[in-house]
Short mmCIF file of C-alpha atoms in Angstrom, two decimals:
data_model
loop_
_atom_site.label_atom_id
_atom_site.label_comp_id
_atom_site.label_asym_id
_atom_site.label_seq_id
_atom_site.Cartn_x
_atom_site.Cartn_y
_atom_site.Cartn_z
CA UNK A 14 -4.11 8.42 15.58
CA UNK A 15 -6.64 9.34 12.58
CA UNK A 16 -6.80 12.69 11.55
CA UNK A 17 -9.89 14.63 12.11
CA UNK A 18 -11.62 15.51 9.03
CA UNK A 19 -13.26 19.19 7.76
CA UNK A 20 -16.53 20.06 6.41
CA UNK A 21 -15.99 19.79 2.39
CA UNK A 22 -13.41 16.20 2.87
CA UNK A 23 -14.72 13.23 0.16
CA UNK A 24 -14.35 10.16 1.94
CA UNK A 25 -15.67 7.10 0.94
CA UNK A 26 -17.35 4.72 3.75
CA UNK A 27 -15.31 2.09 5.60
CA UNK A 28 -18.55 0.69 7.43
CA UNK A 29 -22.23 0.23 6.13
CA UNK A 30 -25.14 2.41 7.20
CA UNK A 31 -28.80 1.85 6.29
CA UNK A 32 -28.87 1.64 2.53
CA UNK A 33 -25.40 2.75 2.22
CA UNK A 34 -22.70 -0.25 1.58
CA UNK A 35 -18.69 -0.15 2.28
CA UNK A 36 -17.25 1.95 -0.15
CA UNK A 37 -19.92 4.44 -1.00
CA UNK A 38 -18.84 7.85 -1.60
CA UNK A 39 -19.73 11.42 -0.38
CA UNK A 40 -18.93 14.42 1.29
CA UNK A 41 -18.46 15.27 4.84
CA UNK A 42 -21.25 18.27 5.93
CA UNK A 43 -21.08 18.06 9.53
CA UNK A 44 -18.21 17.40 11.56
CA UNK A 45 -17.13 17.27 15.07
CA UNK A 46 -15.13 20.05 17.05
CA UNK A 47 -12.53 16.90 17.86
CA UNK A 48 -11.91 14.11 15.64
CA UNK A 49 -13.52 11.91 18.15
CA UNK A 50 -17.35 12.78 17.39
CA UNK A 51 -20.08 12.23 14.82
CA UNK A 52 -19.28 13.03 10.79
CA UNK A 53 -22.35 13.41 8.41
CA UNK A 54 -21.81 12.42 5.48
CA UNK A 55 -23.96 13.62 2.30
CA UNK A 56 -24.34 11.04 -0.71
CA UNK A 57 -25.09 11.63 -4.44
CA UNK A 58 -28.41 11.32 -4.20
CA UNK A 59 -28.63 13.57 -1.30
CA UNK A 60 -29.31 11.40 1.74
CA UNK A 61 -27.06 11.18 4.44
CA UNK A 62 -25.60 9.51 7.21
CA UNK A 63 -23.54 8.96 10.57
CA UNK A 64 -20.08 7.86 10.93
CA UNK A 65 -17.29 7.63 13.23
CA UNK A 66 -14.05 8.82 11.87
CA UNK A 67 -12.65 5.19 12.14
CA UNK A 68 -15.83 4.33 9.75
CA UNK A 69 -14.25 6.77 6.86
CA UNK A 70 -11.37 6.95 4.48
CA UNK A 71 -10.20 9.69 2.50
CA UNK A 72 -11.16 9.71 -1.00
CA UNK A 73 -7.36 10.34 -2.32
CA UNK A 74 -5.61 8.40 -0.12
CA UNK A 75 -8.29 5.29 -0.59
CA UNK A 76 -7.51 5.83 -4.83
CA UNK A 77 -3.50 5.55 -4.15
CA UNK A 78 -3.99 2.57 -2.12
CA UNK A 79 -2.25 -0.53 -3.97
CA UNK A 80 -1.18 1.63 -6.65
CA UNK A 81 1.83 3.07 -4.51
CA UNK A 82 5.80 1.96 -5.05
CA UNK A 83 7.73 0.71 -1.96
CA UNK A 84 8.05 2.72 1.23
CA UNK A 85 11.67 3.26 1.49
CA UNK A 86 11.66 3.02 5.24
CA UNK A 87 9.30 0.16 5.58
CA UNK A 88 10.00 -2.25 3.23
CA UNK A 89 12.57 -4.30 4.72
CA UNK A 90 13.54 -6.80 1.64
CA UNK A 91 15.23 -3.53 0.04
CA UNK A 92 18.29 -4.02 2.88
CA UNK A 93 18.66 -7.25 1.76
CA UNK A 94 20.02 -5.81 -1.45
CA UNK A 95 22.36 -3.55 -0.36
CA UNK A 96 26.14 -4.41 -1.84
CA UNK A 97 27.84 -1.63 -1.08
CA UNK A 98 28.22 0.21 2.10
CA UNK A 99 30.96 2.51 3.86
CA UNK A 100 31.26 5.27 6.72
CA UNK A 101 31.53 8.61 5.56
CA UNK A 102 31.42 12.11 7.47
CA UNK A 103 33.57 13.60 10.03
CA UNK A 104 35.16 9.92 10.73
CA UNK A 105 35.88 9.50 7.23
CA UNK A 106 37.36 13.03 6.84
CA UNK A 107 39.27 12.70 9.96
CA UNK A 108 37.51 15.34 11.07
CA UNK A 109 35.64 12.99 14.15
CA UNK A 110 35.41 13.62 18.14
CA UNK A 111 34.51 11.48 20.41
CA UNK A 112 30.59 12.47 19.61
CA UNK A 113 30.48 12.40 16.42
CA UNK A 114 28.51 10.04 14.46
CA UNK A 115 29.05 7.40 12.40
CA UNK A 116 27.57 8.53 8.81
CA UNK A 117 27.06 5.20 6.52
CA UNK A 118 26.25 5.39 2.53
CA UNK A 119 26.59 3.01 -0.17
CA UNK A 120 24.14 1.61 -3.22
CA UNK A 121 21.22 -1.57 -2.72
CA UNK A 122 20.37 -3.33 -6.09
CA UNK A 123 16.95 -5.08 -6.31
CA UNK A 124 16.52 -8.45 -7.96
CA UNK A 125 15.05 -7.84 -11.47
CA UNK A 126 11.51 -8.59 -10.32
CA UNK A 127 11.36 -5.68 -8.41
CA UNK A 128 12.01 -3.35 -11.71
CA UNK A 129 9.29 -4.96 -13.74
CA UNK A 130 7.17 -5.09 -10.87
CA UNK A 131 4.28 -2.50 -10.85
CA UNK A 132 5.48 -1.10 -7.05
CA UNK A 133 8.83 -0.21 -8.79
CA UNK A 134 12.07 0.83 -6.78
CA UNK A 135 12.32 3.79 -4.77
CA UNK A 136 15.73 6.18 -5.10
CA UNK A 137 17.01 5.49 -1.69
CA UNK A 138 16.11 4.28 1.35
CA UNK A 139 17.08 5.11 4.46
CA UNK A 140 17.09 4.71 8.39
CA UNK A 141 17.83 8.47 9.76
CA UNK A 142 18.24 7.13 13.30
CA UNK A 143 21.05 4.88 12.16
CA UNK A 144 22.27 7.68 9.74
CA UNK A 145 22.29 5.37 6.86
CA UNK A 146 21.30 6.28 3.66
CA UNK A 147 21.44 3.91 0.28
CA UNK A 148 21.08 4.94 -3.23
CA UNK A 149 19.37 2.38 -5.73
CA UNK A 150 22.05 1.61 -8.57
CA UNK A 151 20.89 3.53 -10.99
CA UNK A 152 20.47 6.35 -9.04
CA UNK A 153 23.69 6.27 -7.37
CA UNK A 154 25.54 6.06 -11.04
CA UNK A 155 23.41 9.17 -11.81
CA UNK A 156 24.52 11.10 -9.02
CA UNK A 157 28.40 10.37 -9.71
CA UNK A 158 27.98 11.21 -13.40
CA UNK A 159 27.22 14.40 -11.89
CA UNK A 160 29.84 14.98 -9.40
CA UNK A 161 27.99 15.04 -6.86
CA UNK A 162 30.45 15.24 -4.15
CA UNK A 163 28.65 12.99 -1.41
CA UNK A 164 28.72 10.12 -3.85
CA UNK A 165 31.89 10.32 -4.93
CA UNK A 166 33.32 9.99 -1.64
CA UNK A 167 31.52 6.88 -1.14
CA UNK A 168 33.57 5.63 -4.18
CA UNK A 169 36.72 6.64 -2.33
CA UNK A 170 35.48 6.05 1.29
CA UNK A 171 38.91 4.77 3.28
CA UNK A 172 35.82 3.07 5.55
CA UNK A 173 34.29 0.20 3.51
CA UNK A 174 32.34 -2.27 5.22
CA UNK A 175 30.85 -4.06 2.98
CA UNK A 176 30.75 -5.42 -0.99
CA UNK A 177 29.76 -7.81 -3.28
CA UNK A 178 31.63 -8.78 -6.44
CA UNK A 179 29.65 -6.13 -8.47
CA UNK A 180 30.53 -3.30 -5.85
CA UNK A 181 34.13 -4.24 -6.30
CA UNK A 182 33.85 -3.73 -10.15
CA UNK A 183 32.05 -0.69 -9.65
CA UNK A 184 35.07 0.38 -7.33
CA UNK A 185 37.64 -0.16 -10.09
CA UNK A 186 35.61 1.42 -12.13
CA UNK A 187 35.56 4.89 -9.87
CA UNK A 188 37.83 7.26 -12.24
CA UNK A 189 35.37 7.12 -15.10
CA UNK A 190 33.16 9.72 -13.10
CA UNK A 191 35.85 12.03 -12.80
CA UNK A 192 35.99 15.26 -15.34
CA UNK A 193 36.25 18.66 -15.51
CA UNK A 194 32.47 18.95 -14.31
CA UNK A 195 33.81 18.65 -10.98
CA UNK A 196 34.86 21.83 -11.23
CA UNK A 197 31.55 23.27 -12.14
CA UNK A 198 30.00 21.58 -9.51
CA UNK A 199 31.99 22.34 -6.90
CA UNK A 200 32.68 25.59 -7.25
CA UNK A 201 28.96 26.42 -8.19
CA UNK A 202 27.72 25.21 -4.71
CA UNK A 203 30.71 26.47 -3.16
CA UNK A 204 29.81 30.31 -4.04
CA UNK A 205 26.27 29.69 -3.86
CA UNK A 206 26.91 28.69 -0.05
CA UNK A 207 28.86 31.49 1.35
CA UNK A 208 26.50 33.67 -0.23
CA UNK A 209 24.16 32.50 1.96
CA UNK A 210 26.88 33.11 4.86
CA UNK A 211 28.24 36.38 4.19
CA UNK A 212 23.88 37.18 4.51
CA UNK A 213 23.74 35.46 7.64
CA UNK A 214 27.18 37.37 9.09
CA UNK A 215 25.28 40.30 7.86
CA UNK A 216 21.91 40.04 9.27
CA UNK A 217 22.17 37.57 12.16
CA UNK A 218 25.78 38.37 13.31
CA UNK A 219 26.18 34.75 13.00
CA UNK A 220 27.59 31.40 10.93
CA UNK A 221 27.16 28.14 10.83
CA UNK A 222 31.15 27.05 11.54
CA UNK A 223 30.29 23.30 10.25
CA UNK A 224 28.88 24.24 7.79
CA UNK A 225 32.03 26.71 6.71
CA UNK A 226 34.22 24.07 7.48
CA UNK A 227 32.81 21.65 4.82
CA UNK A 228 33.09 24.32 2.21
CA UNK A 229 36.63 24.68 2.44
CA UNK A 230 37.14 20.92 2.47
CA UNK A 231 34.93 20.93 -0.93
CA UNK A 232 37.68 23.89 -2.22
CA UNK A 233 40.10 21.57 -0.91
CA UNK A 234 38.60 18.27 -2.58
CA UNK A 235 38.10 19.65 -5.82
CA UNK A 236 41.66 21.01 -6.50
CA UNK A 237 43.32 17.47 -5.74
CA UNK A 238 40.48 16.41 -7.86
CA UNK A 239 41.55 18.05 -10.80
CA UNK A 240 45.07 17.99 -10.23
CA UNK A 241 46.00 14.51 -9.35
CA UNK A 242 42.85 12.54 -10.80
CA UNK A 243 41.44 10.94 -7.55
CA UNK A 244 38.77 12.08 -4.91
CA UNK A 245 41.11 12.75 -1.23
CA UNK A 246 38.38 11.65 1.44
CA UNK A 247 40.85 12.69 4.80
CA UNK A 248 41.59 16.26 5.40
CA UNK A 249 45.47 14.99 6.29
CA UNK A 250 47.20 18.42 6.90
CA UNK A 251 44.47 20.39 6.80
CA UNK A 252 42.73 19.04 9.84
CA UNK A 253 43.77 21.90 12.64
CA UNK A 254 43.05 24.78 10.20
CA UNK A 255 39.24 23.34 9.20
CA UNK A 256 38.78 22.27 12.93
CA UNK A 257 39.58 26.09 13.91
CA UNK A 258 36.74 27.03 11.79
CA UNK A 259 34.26 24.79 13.46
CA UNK A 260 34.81 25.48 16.62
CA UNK A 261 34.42 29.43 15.96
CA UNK A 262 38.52 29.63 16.95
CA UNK A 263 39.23 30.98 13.13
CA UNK A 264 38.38 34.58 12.56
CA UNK A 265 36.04 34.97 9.82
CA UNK A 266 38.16 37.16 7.58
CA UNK A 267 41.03 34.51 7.76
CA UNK A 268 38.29 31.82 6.76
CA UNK A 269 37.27 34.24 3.53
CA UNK A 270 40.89 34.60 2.77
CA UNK A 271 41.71 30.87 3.00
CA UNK A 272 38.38 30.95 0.14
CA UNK A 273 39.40 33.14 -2.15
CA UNK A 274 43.08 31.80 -2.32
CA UNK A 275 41.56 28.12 -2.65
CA UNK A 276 38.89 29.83 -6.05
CA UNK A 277 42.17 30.66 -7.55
CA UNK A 278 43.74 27.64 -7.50
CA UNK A 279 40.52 25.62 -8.45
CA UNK A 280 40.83 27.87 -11.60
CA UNK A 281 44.54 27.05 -11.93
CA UNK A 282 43.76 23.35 -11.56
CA UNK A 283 41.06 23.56 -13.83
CA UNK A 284 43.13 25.17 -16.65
CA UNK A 285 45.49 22.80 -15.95
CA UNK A 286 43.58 19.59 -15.42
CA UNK A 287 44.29 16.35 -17.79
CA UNK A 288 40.78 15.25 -16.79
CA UNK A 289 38.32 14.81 -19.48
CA UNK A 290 35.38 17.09 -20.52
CA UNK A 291 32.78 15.13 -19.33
CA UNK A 292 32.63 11.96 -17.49
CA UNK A 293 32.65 8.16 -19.33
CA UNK A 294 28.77 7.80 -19.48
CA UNK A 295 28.82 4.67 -21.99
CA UNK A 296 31.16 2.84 -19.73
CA UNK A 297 28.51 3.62 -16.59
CA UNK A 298 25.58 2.84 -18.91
CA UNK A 299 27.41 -0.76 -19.71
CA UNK A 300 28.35 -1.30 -16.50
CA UNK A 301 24.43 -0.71 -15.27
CA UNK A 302 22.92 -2.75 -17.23
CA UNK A 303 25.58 -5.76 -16.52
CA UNK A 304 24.57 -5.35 -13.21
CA UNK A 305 21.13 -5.51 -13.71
CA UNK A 306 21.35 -8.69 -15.68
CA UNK A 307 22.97 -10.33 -13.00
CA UNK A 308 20.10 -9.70 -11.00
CA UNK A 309 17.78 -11.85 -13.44
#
């Protein structure tokens, strides 16, 4: 269904009117109380004339037409591309129920033409009623450089479904984006999110338990991290403790305890940590463009 436009739009014309040709432009002065009526529309010069709203485009929308890059959920050729994908989430974790969904990530990688093209490559694309989401190469390598913690359990996913030759490089590749930034990472979101908890406890009386949950497996996470040199996807003996907090069954003082104990030995791992300062860019930066000249 069109939108119904205001007094004040520019449009430019979609159908010809007496001395007016497709594609003239001007301003809507009279419109209808629905979007199903009458527009005037006021030229340059000063004459006007009728329109339906089917007759009319919007000025800024007609100017971006063919100048736009790919619409990540409409352009099917990008899922063609895809060479990398695996289930994350709650069945990942071993943290799933019987209802739970099943989460998929991984990385798509355009042929070269797509790059050089004009329309370009868009981030990600992905198909929310399928939960699947898929980072473009570049982006994806981006995002691990930074520890960003959903990425990095892709690399370590005990659920992969799919790859391609350069996936499985990429894969034994997977401890060059490991350093000490972890820790900054981490623990910087960590904080920042029970923040906003200890406000909601405060003013709502109330927590999101999921959402708890997942910040004490990101405590958890980081201190193997840091320790041992490898991202630990399953909760293992964790699993009845974090469940307790999603289900509400975990009092919140016990869950703020469990926090503060797991800060202080994220600070002992990270004093301790035989992780580097910051993670192997040049080997990601060789590795990217490899891949992109295999796509030539």
């Amino acid at each position: 269904m069109l939108i119904p436009l205001p007094i004040g739009t520019s449009v430019v014309t979609r159908a010809a009117a007496p001395g007016r040709p497709v594609g003239a432009v001007g301003s809507i002065v009279s419109a209808p109380e629905t979007g199903d009526g009458v527009y005037v529309v006021r030229f340059g010069d000063g004459g006007e004339a009728e329109f339906r709203r089917e007759e009319l485009g919007i000025r800024k929308h007609i100017r971006r037409e063919g100048f736009e890059g790919p619409d990540s959920e409409t352009d099917e050729s990008l899922w063609e591309t895809i060479i990398y994908r695996c289930v994350v989430g709650s069945r990942a974790y071993g943290l799933d129920s019987a209802a739970s969904d099943t989460d998929r990530r991984g990385i798509f990688l355009p042929p070269a033409e797509r790059h050089w093209s004009l329309r370009g490559v868009p981030e990600q694309i992905e198909r929310k009623e399928s939960e699947e989401c898929y980072w473009e190469l570049e982006k994806f390598l981006g995002l691990a450089l930074k520890a960003n913690p959903n990425v990095l359990e892709c690399l370590y996913s005990p659920l992969v479904e799919e790859t391609t030759p350069i996936a499985n490089e990429l894969l034994g590749l997977k401890e060059i984006f490991l350093s000490r930034l972890v820790y900054q990472t981490y623990n910087g979101y960590v904080m920042s999110q029970f923040k906003k908890l200890e406000q909601d406890l405060r003013t709502r009386g109330e927590i999101r338990e999921k959402h708890a949950m997942h910040l004490i497996r990101l405590l958890l996470s980081g201190i193997t991290i840091l320790r041992d040199g490898f991202v630990p996807v399953r909760v293992e003996e964790h699993r009845d403790r974090l469940l307790a907090i999603k289900t509400g069954d975990m009092p919140w003082d016990e869950v703020n305890r469990w926090r503060l104990d797991l800060h202080r030995a994220f600070d002992a791992a990270f004093a301790a940590t035989k992780l580097p300062e910051r993670p192997n860019f040049e080997a990601a930066d060789r590795f990217l463009i490899r891949s992109r000249r295999a796509m030539v």
